[in-house]
Coordinates of C-alpha atoms in Angstrom, one line a residue:
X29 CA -8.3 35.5 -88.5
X30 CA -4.7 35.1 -88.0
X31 CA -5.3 33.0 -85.2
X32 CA -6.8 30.4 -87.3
X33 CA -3.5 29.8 -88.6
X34 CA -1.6 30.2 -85.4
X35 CA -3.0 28.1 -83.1
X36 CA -2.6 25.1 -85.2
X37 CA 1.0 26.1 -86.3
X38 CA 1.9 26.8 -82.3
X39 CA 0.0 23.7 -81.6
X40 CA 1.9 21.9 -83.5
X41 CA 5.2 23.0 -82.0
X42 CA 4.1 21.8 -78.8
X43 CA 2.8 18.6 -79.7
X44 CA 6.2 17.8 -81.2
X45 CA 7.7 18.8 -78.0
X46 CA 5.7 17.1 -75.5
X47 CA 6.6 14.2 -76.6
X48 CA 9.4 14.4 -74.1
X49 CA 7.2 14.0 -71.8
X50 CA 5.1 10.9 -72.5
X51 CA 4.0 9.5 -75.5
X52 CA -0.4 10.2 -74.5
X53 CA 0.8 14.0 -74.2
X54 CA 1.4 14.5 -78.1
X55 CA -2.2 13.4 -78.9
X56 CA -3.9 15.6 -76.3
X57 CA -2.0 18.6 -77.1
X58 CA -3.5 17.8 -80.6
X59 CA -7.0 17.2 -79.9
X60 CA -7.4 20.3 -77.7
X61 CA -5.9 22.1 -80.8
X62 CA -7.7 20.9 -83.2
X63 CA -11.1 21.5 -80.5
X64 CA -10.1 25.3 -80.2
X65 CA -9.5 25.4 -84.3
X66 CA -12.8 24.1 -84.7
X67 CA -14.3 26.4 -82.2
X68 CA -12.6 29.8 -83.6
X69 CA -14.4 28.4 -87.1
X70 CA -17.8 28.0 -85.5
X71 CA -17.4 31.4 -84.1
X72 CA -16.7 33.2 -87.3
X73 CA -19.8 30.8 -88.8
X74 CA -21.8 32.5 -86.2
X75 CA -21.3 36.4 -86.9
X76 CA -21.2 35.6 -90.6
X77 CA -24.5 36.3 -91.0
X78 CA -24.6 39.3 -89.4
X79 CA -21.7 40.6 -91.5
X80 CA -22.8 39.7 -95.2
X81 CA -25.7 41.7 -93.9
X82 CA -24.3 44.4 -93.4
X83 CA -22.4 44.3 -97.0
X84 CA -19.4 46.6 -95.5
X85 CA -17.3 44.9 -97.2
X86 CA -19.6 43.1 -99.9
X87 CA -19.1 39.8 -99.4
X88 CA -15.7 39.5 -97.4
X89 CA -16.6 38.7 -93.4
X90 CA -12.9 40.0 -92.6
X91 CA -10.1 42.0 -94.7
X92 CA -6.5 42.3 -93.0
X93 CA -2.9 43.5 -94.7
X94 CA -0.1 43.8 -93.1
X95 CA 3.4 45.0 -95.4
X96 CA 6.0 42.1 -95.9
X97 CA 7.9 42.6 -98.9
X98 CA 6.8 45.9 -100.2
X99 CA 9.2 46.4 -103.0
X100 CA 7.7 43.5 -104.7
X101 CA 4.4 44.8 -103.6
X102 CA 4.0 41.6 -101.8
X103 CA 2.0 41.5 -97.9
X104 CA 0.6 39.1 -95.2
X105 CA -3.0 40.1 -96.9
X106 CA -5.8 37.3 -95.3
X107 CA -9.2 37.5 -96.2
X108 CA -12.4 35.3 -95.3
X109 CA -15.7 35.1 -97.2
X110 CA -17.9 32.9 -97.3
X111 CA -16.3 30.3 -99.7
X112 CA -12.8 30.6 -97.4
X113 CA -15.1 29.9 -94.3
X114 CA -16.9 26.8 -95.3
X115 CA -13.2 25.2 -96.3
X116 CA -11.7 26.3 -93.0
X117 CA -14.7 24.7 -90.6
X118 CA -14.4 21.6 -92.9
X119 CA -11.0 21.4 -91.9
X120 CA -11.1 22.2 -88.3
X121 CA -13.8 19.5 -88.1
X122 CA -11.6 16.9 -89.8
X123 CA -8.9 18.1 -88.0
X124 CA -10.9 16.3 -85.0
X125 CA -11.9 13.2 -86.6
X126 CA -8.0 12.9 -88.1
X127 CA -6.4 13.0 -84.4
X128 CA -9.6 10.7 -82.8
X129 CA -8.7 8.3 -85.8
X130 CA -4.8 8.4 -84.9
X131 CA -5.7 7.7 -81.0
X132 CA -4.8 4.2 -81.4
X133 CA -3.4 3.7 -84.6
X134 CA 0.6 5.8 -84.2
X135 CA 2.3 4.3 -81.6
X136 CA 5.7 5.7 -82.6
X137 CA 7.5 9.4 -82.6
X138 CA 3.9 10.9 -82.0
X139 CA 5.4 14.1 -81.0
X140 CA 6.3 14.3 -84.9
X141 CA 3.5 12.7 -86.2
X142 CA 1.0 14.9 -84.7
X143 CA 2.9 18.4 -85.6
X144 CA 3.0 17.2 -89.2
X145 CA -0.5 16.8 -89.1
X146 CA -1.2 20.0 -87.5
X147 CA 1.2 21.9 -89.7
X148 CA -0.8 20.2 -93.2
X149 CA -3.9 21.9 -91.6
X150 CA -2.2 24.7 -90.8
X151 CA -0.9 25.1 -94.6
X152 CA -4.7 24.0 -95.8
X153 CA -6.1 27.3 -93.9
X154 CA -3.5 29.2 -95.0
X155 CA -4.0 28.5 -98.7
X156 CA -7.6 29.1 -97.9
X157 CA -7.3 32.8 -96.1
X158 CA -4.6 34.4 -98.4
X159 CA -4.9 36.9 -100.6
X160 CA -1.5 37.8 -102.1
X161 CA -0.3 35.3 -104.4
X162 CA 3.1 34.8 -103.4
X163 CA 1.3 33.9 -99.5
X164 CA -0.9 31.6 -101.0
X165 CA 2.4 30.1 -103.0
X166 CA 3.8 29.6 -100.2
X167 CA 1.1 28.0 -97.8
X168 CA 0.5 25.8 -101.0
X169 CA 3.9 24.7 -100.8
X170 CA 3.9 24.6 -96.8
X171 CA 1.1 21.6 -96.7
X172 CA 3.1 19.3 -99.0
X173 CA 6.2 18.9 -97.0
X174 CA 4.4 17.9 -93.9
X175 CA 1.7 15.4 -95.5
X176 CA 5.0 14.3 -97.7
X177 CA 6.6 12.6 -94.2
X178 CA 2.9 11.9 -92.7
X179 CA 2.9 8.9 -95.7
X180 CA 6.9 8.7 -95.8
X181 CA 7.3 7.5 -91.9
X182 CA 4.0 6.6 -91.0
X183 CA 2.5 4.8 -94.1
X184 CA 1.6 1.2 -95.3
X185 CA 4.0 -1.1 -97.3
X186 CA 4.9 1.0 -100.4
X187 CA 4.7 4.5 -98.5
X188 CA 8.1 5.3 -100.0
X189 CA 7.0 5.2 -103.7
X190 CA 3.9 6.7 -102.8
X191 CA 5.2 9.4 -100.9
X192 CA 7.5 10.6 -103.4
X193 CA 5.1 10.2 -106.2
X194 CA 3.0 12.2 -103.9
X195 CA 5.8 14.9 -103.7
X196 CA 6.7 14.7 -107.2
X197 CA 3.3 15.3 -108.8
X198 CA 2.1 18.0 -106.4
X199 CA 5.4 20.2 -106.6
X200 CA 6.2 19.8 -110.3
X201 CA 2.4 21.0 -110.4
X202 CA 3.0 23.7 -107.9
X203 CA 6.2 25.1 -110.0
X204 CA 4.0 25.4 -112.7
X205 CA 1.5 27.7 -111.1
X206 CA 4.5 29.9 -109.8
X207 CA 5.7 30.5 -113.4
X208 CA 1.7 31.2 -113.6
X209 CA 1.9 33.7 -110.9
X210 CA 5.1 35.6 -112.0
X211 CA 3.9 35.2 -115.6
X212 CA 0.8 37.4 -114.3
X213 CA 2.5 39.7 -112.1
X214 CA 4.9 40.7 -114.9
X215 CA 1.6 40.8 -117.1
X216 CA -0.2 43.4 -114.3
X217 CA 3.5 45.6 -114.1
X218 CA 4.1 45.8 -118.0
X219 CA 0.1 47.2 -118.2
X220 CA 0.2 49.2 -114.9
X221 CA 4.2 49.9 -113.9
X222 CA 3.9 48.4 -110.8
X223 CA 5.0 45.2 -109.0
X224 CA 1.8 43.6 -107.1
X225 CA 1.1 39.9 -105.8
X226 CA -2.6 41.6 -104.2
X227 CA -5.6 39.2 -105.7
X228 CA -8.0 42.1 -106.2
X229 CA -5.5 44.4 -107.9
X230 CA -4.1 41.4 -110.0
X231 CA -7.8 41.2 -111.8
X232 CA -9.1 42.7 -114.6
X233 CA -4.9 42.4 -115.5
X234 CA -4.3 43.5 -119.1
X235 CA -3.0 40.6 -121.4
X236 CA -4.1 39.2 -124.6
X237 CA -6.3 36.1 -125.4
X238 CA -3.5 33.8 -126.0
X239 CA -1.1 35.2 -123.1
X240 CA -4.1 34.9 -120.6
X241 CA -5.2 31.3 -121.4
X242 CA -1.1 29.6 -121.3
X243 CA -1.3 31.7 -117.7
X244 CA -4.7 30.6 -117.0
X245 CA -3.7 27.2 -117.6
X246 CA -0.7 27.1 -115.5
X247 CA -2.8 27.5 -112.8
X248 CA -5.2 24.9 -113.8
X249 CA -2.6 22.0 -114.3
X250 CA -1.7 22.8 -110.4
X251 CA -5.2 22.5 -109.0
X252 CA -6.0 19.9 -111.1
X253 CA -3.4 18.1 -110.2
X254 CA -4.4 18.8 -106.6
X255 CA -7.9 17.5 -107.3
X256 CA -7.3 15.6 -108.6
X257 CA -8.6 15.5 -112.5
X258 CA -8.2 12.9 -114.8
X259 CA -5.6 12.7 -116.5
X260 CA -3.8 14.2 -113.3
X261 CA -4.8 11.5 -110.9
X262 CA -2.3 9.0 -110.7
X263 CA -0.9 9.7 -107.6
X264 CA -3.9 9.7 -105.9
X265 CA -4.7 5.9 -105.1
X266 CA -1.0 5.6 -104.3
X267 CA -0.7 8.4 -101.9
X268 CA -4.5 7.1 -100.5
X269 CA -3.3 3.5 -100.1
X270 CA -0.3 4.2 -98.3
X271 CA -1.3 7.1 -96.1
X272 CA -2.3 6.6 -92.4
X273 CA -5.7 7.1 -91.4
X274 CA -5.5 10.7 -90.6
X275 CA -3.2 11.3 -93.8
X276 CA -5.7 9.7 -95.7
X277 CA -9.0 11.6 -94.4
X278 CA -6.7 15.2 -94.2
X279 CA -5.8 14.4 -98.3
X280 CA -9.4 13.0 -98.9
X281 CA -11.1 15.8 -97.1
X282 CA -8.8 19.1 -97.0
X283 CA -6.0 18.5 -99.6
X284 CA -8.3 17.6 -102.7
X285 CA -10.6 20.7 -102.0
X286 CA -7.5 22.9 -102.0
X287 CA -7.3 22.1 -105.4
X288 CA -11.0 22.9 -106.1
X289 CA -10.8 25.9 -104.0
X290 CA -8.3 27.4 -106.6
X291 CA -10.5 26.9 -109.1
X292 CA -13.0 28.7 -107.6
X293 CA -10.9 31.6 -105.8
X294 CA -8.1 32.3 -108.7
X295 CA -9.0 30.2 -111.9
X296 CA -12.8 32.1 -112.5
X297 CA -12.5 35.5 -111.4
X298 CA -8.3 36.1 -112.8
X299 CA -9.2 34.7 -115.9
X300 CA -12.6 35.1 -116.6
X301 CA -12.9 35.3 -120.5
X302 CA -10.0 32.2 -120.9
X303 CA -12.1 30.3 -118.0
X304 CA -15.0 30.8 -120.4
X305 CA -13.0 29.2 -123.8
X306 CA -11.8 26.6 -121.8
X307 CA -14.7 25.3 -120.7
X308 CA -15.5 22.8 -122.9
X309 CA -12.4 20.9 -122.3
X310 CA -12.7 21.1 -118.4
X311 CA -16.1 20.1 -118.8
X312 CA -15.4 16.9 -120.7
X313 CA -12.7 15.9 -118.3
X314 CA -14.8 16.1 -115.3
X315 CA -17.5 14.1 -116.9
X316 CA -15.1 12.0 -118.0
X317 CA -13.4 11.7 -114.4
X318 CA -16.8 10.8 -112.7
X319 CA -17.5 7.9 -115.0
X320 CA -13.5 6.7 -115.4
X321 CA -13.3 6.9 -111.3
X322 CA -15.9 4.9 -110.6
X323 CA -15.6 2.4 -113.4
X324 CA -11.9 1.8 -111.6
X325 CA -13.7 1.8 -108.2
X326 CA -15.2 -1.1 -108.8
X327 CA -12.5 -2.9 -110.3
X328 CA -10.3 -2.5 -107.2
X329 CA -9.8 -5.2 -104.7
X330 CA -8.1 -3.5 -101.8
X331 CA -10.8 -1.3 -100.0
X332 CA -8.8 1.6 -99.4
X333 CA -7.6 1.9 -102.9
X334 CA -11.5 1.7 -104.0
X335 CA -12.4 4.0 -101.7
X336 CA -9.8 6.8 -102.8
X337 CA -10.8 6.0 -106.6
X338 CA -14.6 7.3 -105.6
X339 CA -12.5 10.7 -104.9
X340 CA -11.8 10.7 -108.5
X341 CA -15.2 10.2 -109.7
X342 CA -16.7 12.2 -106.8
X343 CA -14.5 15.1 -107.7
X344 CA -15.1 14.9 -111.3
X345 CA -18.8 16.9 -110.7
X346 CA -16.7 19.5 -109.3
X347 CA -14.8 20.3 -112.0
X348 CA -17.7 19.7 -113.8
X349 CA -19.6 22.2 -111.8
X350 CA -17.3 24.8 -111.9
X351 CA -16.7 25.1 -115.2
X352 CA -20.1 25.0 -116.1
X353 CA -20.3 28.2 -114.7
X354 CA -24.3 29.0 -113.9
X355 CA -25.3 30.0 -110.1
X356 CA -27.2 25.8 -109.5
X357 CA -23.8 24.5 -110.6
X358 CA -21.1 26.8 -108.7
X359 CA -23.4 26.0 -105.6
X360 CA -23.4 22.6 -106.4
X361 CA -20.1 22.4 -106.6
X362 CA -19.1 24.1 -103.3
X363 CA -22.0 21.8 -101.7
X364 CA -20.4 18.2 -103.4
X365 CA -17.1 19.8 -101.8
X366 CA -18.3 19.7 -97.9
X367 CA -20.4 17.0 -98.5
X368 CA -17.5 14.4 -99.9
X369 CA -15.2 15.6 -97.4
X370 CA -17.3 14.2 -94.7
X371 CA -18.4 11.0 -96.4
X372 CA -15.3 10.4 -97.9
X373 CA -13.3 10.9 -94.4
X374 CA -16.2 8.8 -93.2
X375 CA -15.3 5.8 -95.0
X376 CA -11.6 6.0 -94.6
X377 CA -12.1 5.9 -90.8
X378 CA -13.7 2.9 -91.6
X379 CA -11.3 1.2 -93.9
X380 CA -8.4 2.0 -91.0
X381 CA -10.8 0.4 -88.3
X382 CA -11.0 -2.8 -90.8
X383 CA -6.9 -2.9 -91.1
X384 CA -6.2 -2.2 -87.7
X385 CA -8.3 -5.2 -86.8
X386 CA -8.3 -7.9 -89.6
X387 CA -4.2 -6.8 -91.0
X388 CA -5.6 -6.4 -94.5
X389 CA -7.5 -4.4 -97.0
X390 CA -8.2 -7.0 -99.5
X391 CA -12.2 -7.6 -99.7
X392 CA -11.4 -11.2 -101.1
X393 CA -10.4 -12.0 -97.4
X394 CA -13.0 -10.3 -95.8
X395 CA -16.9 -11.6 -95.7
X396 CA -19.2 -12.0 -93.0
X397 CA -18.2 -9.0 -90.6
X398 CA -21.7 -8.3 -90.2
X399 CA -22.5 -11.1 -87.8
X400 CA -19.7 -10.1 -85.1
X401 CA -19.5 -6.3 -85.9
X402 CA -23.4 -4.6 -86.5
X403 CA -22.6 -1.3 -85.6
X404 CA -19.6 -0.7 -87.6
X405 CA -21.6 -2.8 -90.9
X406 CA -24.6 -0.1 -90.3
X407 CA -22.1 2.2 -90.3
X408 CA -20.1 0.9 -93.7
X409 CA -23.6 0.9 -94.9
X410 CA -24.7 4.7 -94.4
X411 CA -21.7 6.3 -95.8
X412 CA -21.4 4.1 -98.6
X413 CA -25.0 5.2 -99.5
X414 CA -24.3 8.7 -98.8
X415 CA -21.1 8.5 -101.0
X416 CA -24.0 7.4 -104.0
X417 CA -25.5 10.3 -103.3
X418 CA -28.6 9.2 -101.3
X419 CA -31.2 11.3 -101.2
X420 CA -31.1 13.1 -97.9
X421 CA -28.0 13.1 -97.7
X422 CA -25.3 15.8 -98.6
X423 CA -23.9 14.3 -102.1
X424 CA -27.1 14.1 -103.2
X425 CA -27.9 17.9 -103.0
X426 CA -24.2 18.3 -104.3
X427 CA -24.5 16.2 -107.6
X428 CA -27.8 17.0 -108.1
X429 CA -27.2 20.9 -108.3
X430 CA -24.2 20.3 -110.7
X431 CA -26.4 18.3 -112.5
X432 CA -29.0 20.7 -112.8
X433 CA -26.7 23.5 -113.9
X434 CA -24.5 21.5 -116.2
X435 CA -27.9 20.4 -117.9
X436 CA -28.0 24.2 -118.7
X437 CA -24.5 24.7 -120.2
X438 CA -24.0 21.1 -122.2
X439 CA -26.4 18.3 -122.2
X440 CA -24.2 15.1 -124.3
X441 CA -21.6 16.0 -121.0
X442 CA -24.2 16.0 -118.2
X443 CA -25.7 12.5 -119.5
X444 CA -22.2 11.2 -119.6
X445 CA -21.9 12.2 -115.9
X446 CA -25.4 11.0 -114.9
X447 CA -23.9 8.1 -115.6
X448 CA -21.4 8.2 -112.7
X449 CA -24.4 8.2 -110.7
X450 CA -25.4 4.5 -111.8
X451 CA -22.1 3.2 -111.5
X452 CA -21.9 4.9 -107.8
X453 CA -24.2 2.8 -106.7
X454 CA -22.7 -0.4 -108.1
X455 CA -19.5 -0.1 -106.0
X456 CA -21.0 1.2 -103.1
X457 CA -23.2 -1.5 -102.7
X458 CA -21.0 -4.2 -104.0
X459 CA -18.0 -3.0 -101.1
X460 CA -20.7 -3.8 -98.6
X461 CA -21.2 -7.1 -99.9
X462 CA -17.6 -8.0 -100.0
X463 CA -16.7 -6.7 -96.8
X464 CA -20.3 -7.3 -94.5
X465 CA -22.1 -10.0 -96.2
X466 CA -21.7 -13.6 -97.7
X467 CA -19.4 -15.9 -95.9
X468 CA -15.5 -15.3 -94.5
X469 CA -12.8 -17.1 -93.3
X470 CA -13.9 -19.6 -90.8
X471 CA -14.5 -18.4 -87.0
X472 CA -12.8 -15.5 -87.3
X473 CA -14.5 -13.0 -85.2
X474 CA -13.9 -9.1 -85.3
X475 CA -14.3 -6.5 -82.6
X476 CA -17.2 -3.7 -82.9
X477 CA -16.4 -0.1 -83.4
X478 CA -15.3 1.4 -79.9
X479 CA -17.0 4.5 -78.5
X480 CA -14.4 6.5 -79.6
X481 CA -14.8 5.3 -83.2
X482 CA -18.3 5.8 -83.3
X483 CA -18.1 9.4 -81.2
X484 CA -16.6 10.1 -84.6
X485 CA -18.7 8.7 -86.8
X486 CA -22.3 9.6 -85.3
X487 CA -20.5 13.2 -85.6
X488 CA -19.7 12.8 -89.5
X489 CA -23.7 11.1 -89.7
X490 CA -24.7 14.0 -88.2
X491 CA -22.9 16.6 -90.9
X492 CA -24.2 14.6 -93.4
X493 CA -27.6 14.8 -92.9
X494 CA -27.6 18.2 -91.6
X495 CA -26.4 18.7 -95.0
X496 CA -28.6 16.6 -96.9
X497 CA -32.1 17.9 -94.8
X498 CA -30.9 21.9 -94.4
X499 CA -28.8 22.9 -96.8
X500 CA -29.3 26.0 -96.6
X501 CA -27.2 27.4 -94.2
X502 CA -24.2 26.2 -96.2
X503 CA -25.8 27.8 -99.9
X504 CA -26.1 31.1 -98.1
X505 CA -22.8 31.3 -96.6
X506 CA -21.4 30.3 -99.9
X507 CA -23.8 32.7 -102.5
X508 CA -22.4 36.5 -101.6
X509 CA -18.9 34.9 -102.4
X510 CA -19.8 33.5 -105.6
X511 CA -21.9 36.1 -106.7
X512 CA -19.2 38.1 -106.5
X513 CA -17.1 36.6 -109.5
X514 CA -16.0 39.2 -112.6
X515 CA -18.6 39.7 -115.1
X516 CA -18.7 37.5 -117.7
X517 CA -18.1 34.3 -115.4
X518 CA -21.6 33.6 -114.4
X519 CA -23.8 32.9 -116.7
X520 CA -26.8 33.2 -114.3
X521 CA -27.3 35.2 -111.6
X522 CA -27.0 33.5 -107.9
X523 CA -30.4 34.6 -106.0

């Protein structure tokens, strides 16, 4: 398990310094790292079953501790379950498509580039395989500073302003949840007498109502903020617009569900009775989110900055789902978080292919791609559909489990976010107009998708309708974890 962190730090390390010795030799190092990453994650997918079988351990595959700061009660204590694994495969995979997506696109200091980008996944599996608080602090803080100079040196235009907005919103947000943290661990020493950062011990913590929800929230402002979740999201389309291609599909993909991982792993089960009064107002913000994001979505003009508005509204069932709290919508919710990173990563790689070739992202120049670029139009196509939430495809099974379950915990808020659905397919369809159809600038031809590209993207259509067709695999892996929440915090029973 530790090597899942390892091998991308070390990998990292040696990308950066191979770039003394050409500049192809960064990227390779990268690729073959990210390729074992992704194959230690397909490994663990495989004995999974198996291991929930056996119940050893109920539903954790793998449990390691080793003492670090022991007069704080604070260790190197990893743990992987079935929620953990799902986020770490999705970023191993991504991990892939980022550094494919880069091949052509950085063409300076790629030695850097790439160990930044290896280091934010590194700090991504980290957050989602600790199990001391102060660790998962720490990896929190570890992904920021990486993705921070991903958008600072290798960005668009405004990268500057969007980089340090970036930096400003994430680590104001992460100071928050450390006064959280020590707020609890003080809470858990004055009931107990001892100092511990250890997630299971930390539950169950003695504190009253009020105490518990100002802690509670403190962690919810930083993974909402993470999310993101309106009104939280404004540094979002910045940091989106600006980004790479491989910044863009690592914050899309990996970064955002970081935010809805916490939620899941420390928000529900810490504070399960504060989680339960708060509801209501997370509710309404998601369903708010979804119809807000997409409303802006369609109002945007430069495709990238459309395309990371859809995160908002995408990622408003999520916070929707969670919070509904009921077995359809917490499964929902872990499904609409595979599912959008794929698409969503999908149709970044797209909108870098378009700017690497036409110089622009504003869909008033574009038009009329169709005719001179078929593959990469069928591809726009598919994962703007899928990003709707097409039937047979992953979002669909996503948003129509949240939808289910939020039906059962507040109606007026799931019509609200049915609505999101509507308006989904009004910007997806109308980007694909803008960019493929009608008429553009005169005899201006544009090159197809290469085979890289679309090595890549038949991949990502792959995931997505594996998803969409069999989801199955993905709800079992992901039920023994959520079953496993405190009492109190489902409000059905996962079968």
């Amino acid at each position: 398990m530790v090597a899942l962190i390892a091998v991308l730090a070390a990998g990292g390390l040696l990308a950066w310094y191979a770039g003394r010795w050409g500049d192809g030799w960064p990227q390779r190092i990268a690729l073959g790292v990210t390729l074992t990453e992704l194959a230690l994650a397909s490994f663990e997918w495989s004995r999974a079953g198996a291991t929930l079988a056996s119940a050893e351990h109920g539903p954790w595959l793998v449990l390691a501790a080793w003492p670090w700061i022991p007069r704080f009660g604070i260790a190197f204590r990893l743990g992987l379950d079935g929620l953990s694994l799902l986020m770490v495969v999705l970023t191993a995979f991504l991990g892939v498509v980022s550094v494919l997506a880069s091949w052509r696109e950085i063409r300076e200091r790629r030695g850097f580039f790439y160990f930044n980008l290896l280091w934010t996944l590194a700090g991504a599996v980290g957050v989602f395989l600790a199990l001391d608080l102060f660790l998962f602090f720490f990896f929190w803080e570890l992904m920021l500073v990486p993705m921070y100079f991903l958008i600072m040196i290798w960005g668009h235009e405004n990268r500057r302003y969007a980089a340090l907005k970036f930096f400003i919103f994430t680590q104001g947000s992460g100071l928050v949840m450390l006064v959280a943290i020590l707020a609890l661990v003080f809470a858990h020493r004055a009931a107990t007498g001892t100092f511990s950062f250890n997630y299971f011990e930390l539950q169950g913590t003695d504190m009253g109502s009020s105490t518990a929800m100002w802690v509670m929230l403190g962690f919810f402002v930083a993974f909402a903020v993470k999310l993101p979740a309106l009104p939280f999201h404004t540094w979002l389309p910045d940091a989106h617009t600006e980004a790479p291609t491989a910044g863009s599909i690592i914050l899309a993909g990996v970064m955002l569900k970081t935010g809805a991982y916490g939620l899941l792993r420390f928000v529900l089960p810490l504070f399960p009775d504060a989680a339960l009064r708060f509801a209501p107002v997370a509710m309404t913000l998601g369903a708010l989110g979804i119809v807000y994001g997409a409303l802006l979505a369609f109002a945007q003009s430069d495709l990238k900055r459309m395309v990371a508005y859809t995160s908002v509204s995408h990622l408003g069932f999520v916070l929707l789902g969670v919070f509904a709290m009921n077995a359809w919508a917490l499964q929902g919710a872990v499904m609409q978080m595979v599912a959008h990173g794929i698409s969503t990563g999908a149709l970044f790689v797209l909108v870098g292919v378009l700017q690497q070739r036409l110089q622009t992202r504003d869909m008033r120049s574009m038009g009329g791609l169709w005719a001179s670029a078929p593959r990469m139009g069928a591809m726009l196509v598919f994962f703007a559909v899928a990003s709707l939430g097409l039937p047979g495809l992953g979002n669909f099974v996503g948003e129509f489990l949240i939808l289910l379950g939020s039906y059962r915990a507040n109606l007026a808020l799931t019509v609200v976010a049915a609505l999101g659905l509507i308006t989904a397919a009004i910007y997806a369809l109308a980007m694909v107009q803008q960019t493929m159809h009608g008429e553009g600038p005169p005899g201006r031809r544009m090159a197809d998708v290469s085979a890289r590209e679309m090595t890549m993207l038949y991949a990502m259509i792959a995931a997505s309708v594996w998803l969409g067709v069999y989801p199955q695999p993905v709800l079992d892996i992901a039920a023994p974890a959520l079953s496993a929440m405190p009492g109190g915090v489902l409000r059905t029973t996962i079968k």
